mmCIF file of C-alpha atoms in Angstrom:
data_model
loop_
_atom_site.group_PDB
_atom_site.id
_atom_site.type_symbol
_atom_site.label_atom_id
_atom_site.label_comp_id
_atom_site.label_asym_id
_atom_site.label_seq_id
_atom_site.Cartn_x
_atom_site.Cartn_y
_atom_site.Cartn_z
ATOM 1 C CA UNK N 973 69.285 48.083 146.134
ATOM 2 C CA UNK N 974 69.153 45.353 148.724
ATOM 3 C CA UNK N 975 65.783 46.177 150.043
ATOM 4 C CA UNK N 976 64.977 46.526 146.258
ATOM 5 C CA UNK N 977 66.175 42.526 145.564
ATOM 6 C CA UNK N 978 64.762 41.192 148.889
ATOM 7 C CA UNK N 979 61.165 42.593 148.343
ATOM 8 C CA UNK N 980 61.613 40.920 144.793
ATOM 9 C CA UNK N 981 62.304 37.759 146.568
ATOM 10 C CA UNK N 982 59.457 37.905 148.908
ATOM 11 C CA UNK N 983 57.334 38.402 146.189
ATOM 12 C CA UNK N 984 58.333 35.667 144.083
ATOM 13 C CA UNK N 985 58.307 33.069 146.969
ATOM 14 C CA UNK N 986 54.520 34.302 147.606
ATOM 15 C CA UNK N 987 53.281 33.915 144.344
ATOM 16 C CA UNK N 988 54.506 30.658 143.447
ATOM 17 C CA UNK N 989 52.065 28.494 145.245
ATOM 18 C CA UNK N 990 49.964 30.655 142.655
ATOM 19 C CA UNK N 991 51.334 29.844 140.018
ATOM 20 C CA UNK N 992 51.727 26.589 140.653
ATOM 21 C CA UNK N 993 47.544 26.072 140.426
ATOM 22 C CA UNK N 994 47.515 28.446 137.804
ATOM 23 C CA UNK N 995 49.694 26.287 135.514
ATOM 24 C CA UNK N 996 47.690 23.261 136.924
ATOM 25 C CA UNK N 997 44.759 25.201 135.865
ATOM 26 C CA UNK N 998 45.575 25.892 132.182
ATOM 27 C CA UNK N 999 46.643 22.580 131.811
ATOM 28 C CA UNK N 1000 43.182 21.238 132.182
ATOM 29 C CA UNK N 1001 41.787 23.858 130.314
ATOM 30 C CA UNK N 1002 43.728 23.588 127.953
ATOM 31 C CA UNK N 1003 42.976 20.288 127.270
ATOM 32 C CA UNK N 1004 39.111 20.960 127.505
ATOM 33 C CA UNK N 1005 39.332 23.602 125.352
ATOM 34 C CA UNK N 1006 41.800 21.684 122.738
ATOM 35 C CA UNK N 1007 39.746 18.928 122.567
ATOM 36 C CA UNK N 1008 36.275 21.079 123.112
ATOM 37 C CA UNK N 1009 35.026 24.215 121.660
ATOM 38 C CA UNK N 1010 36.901 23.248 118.042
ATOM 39 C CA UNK N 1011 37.659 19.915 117.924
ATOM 40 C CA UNK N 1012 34.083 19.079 116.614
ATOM 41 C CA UNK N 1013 34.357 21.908 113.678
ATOM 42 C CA UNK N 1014 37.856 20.611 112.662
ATOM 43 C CA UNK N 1015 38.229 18.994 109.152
ATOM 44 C CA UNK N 1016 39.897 16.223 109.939
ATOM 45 C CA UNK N 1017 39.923 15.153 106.466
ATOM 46 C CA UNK N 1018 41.313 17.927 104.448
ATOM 47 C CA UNK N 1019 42.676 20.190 106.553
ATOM 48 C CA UNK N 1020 46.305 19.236 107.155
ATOM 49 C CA UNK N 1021 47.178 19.047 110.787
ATOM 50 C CA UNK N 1022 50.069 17.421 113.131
ATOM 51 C CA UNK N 1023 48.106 17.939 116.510
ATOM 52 C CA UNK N 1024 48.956 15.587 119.220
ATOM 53 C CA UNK N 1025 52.552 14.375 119.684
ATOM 54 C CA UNK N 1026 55.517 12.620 117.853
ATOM 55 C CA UNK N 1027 54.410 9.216 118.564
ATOM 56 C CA UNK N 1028 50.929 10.052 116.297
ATOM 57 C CA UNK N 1029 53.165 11.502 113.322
ATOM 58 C CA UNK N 1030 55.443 8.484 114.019
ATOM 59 C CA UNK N 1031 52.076 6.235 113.121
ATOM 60 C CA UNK N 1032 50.920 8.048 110.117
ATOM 61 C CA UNK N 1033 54.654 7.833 108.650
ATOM 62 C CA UNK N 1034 54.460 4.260 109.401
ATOM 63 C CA UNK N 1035 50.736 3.618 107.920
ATOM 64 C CA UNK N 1036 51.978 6.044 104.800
ATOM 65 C CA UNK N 1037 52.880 3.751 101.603
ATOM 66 C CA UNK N 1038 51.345 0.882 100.152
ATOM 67 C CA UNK N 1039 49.996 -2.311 101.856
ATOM 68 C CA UNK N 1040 49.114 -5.503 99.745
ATOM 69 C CA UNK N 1041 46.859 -8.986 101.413
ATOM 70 C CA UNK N 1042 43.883 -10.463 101.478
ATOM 71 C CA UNK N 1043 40.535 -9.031 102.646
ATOM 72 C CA UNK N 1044 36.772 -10.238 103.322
ATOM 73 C CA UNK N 1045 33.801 -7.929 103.127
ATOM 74 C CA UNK N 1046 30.894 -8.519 105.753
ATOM 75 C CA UNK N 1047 28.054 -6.706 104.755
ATOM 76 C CA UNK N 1048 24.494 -6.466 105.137
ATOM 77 C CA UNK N 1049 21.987 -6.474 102.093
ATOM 78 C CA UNK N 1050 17.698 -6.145 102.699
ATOM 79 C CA UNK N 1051 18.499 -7.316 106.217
ATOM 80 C CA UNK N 1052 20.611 -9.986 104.903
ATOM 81 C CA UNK N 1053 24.481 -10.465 105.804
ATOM 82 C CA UNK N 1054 26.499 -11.222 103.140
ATOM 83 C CA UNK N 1055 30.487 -12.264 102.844
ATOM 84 C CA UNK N 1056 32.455 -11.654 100.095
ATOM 85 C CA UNK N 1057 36.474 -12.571 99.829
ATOM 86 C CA UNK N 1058 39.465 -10.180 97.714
ATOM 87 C CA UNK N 1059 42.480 -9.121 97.335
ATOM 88 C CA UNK N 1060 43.385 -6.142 98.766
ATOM 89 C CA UNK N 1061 45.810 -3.389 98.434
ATOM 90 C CA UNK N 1062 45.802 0.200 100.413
ATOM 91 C CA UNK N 1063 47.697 2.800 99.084
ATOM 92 C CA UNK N 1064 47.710 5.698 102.119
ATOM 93 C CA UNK N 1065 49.717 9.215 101.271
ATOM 94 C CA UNK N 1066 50.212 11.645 103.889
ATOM 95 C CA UNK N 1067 49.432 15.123 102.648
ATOM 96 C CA UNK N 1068 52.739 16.136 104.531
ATOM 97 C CA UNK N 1069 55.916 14.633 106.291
ATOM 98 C CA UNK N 1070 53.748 16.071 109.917
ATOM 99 C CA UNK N 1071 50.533 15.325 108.935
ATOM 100 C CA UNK N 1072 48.394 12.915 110.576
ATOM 101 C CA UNK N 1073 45.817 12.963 107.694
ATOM 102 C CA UNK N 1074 45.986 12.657 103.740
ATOM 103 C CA UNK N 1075 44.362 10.828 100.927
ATOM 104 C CA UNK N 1076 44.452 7.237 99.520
ATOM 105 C CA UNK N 1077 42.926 4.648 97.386
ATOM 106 C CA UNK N 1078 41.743 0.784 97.731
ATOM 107 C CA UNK N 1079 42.204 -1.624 94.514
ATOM 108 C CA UNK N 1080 40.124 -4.740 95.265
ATOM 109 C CA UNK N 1081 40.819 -7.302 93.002
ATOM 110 C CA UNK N 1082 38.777 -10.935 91.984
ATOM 111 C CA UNK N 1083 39.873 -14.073 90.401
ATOM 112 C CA UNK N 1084 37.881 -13.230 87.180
ATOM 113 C CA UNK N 1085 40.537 -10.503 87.027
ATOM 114 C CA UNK N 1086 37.799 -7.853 87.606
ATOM 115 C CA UNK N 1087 39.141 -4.537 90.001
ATOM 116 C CA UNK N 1088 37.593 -2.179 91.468
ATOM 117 C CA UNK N 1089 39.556 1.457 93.042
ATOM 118 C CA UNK N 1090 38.019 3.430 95.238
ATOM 119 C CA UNK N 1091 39.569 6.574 97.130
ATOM 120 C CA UNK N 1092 39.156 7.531 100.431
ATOM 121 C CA UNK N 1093 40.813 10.386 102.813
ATOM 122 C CA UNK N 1094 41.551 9.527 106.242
ATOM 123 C CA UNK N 1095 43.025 10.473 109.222
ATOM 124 C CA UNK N 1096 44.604 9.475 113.310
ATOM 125 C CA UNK N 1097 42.603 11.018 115.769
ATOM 126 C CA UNK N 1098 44.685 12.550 118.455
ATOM 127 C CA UNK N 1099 42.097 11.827 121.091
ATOM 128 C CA UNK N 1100 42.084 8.164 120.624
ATOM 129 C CA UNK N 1101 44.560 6.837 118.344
ATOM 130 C CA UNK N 1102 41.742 5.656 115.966
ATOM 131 C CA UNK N 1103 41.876 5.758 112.250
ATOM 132 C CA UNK N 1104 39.177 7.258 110.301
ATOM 133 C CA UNK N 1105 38.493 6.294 106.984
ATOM 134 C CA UNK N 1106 35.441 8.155 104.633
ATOM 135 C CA UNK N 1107 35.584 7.160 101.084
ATOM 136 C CA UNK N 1108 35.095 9.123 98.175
ATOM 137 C CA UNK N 1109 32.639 9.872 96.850
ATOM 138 C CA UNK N 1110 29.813 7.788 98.567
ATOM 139 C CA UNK N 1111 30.786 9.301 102.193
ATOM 140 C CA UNK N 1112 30.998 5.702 103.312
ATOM 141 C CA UNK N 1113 33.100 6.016 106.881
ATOM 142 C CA UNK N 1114 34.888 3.561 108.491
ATOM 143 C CA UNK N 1115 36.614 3.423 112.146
ATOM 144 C CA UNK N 1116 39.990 0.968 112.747
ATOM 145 C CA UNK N 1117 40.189 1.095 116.548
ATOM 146 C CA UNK N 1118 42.824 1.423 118.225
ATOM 147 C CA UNK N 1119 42.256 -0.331 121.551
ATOM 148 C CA UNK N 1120 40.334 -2.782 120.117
ATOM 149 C CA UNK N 1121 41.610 -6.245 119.698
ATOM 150 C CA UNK N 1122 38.917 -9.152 118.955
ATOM 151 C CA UNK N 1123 37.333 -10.193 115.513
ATOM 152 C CA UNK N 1124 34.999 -7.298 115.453
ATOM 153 C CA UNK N 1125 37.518 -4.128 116.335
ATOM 154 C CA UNK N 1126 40.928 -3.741 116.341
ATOM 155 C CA UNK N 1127 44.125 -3.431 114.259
ATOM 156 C CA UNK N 1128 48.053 -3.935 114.065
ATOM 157 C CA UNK N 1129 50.609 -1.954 112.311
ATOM 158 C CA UNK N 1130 53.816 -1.774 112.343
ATOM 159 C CA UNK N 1131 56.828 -3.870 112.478
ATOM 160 C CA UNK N 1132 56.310 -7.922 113.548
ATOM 161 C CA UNK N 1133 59.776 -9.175 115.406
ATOM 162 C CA UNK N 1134 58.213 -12.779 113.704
ATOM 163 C CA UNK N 1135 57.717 -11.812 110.753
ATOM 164 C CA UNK N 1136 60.885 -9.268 110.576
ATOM 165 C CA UNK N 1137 58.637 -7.067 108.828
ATOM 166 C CA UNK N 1138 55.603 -4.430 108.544
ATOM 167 C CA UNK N 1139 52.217 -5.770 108.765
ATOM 168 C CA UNK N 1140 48.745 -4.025 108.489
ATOM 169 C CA UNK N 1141 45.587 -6.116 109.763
ATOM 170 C CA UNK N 1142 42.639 -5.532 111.977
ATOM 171 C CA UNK N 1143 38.930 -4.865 111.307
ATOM 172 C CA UNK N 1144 37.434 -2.073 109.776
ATOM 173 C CA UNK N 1145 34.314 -1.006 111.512
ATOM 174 C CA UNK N 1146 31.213 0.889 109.151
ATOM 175 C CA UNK N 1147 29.942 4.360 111.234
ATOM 176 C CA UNK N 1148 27.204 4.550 108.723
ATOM 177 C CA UNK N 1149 27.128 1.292 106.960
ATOM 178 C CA UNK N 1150 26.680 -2.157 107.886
ATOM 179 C CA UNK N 1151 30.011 -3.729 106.827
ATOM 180 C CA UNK N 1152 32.674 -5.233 108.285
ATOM 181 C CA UNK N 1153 36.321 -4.852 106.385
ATOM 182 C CA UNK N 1154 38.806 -7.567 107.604
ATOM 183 C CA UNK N 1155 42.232 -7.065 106.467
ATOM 184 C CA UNK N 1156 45.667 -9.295 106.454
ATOM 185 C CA UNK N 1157 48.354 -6.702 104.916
ATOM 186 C CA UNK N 1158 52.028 -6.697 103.961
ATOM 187 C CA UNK N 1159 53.750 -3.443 103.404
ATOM 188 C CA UNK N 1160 55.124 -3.649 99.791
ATOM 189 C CA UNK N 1161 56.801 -0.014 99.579
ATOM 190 C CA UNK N 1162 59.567 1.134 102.027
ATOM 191 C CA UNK N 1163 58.792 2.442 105.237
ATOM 192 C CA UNK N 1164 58.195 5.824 105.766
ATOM 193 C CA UNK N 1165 58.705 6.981 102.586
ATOM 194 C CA UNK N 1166 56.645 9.616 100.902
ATOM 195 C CA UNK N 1167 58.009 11.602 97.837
ATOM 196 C CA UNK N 1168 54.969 14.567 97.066
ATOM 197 C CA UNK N 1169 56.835 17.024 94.712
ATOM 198 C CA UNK N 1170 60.542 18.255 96.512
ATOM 199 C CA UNK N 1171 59.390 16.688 99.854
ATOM 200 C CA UNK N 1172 60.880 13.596 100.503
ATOM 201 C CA UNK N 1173 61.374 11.827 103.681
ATOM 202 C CA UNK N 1174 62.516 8.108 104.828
ATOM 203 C CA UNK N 1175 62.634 6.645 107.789
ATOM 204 C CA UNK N 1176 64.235 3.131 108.267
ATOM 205 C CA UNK N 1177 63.862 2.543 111.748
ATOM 206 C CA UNK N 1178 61.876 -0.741 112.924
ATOM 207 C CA UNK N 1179 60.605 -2.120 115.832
ATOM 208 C CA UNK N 1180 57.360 0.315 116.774
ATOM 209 C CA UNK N 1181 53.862 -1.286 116.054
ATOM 210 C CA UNK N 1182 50.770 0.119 116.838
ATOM 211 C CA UNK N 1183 47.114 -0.454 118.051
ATOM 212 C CA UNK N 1184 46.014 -3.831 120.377
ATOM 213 C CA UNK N 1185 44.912 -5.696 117.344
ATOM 214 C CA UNK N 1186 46.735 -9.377 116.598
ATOM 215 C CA UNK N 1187 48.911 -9.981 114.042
ATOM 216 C CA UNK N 1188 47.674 -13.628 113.326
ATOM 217 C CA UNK N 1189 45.964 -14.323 109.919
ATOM 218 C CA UNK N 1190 42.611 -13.067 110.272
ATOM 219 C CA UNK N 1191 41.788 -13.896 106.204
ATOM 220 C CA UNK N 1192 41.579 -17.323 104.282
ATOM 221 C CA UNK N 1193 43.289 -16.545 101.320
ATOM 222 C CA UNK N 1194 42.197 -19.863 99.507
ATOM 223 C CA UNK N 1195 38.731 -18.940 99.164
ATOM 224 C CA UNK N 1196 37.029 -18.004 95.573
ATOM 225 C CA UNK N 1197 37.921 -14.619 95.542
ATOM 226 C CA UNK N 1198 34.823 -12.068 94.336
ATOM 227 C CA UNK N 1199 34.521 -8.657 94.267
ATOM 228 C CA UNK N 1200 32.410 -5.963 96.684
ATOM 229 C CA UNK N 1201 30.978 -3.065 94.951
ATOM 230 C CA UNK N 1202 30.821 0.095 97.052
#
């Protein structure tokens, strides 16, 4: 029995440095082939998902809820660019209390007391951090970067320790039209709640913000205000 437990020994101790790579090994493919072979064919849109990690779930329970400002629409027209001012309010849903994905709608509103709703889907991509917004039905996409933080790209949400409360604002960036969506939000429901039939969650906690953008005011809101049909 002794000889039995020491060759078992010996045998461990030599295959360790082996395993050791090998778990090195898997790690990296792992991550190639996560983010590789599928990651491309994924429906990012419909198909509920919570890959990634907390922090990601933590950021789609934060953006989930309603979020009321001022917007401006840059946008370009037989080579022309145009600029045209709203109001603004963002209604995101997530489809559950994990997912980093769901549905929404936009109500733009004018000083004529014209609106205008439009749905979207969106979702956080767990590569980047990025929000991806496609609206429905005219497959118009837009990107709200993560990293970036200048006029152009960017975007802040979360909790401001000035403000002593949750702000949405950034830029967001056409993928396959020339516009430019600048954004100044308030959240007007409580945060982290979602109620979708028996599933209900809340979470009260404050302090996390997320993305590079600024949380100055990035909108006039004393301009004529005029509507942007999509």
């Amino acid at each position: 029995m002794k000889r039995i437990y020491t060759f078992l020994t010996m045998f461990m101790l030599a295959l360790m440095p082996a395993m050791m790579t090998s778990c090195d090994t898997d790690d990296d493919y792992w991550y190639d082939d996560y983010y590789g072979e599928w990651y491309d064919e994924y429906d990012w849109y419909n198909d509920p998902f919570d890959h990634g990690n907390n922090q990601l779930v933590s950021m789609a329970r934060t953006l989930n809820g309603t979020w009321t400002g001022d917007a401006k629409s840059d946008f370009k027209e037989d080579g022309q660019w145009y600029t045209a001012y709203f109001d603004v309010e963002f209604t995101f849903t997530q489809y559950t209390s994990m997912s980093c994905n769901g549905t929404g709608y936009e109500t733009d509103y004018a000083d004529n007391g014209e609106t205008n709703v439009s749905r979207f889907k969106w979702y956080i991509d767990p590569r980047t951090g990025n929000i991806n917004i496609e609206y429905i039905p005219s497959g118009s996409r837009y990107l709200l970067d993560a990293n970036g933080n200048s006029d152009k790209s960017g975007f802040f949400l979360g909790w401001d320790s000035k403000e002593k409360q949750d702000l949405f604002n950034g830029v967001m960036e056409g993928i396959n039209v020339d516009e430019y969506i600048t954004f100044d939000c308030e959240r007007v429901t409580s945060r982290g709640t979602r109620a979708l039939g028996s599933d209900f969650v809340q979470t009260t906690s404050q302090g996390k913000s997320y993305g590079k953008g600024f949380t100055l005011k990035r909108v006039e809101n004393n301009v004529p205000k005029t509507l942007r049909r999509r």
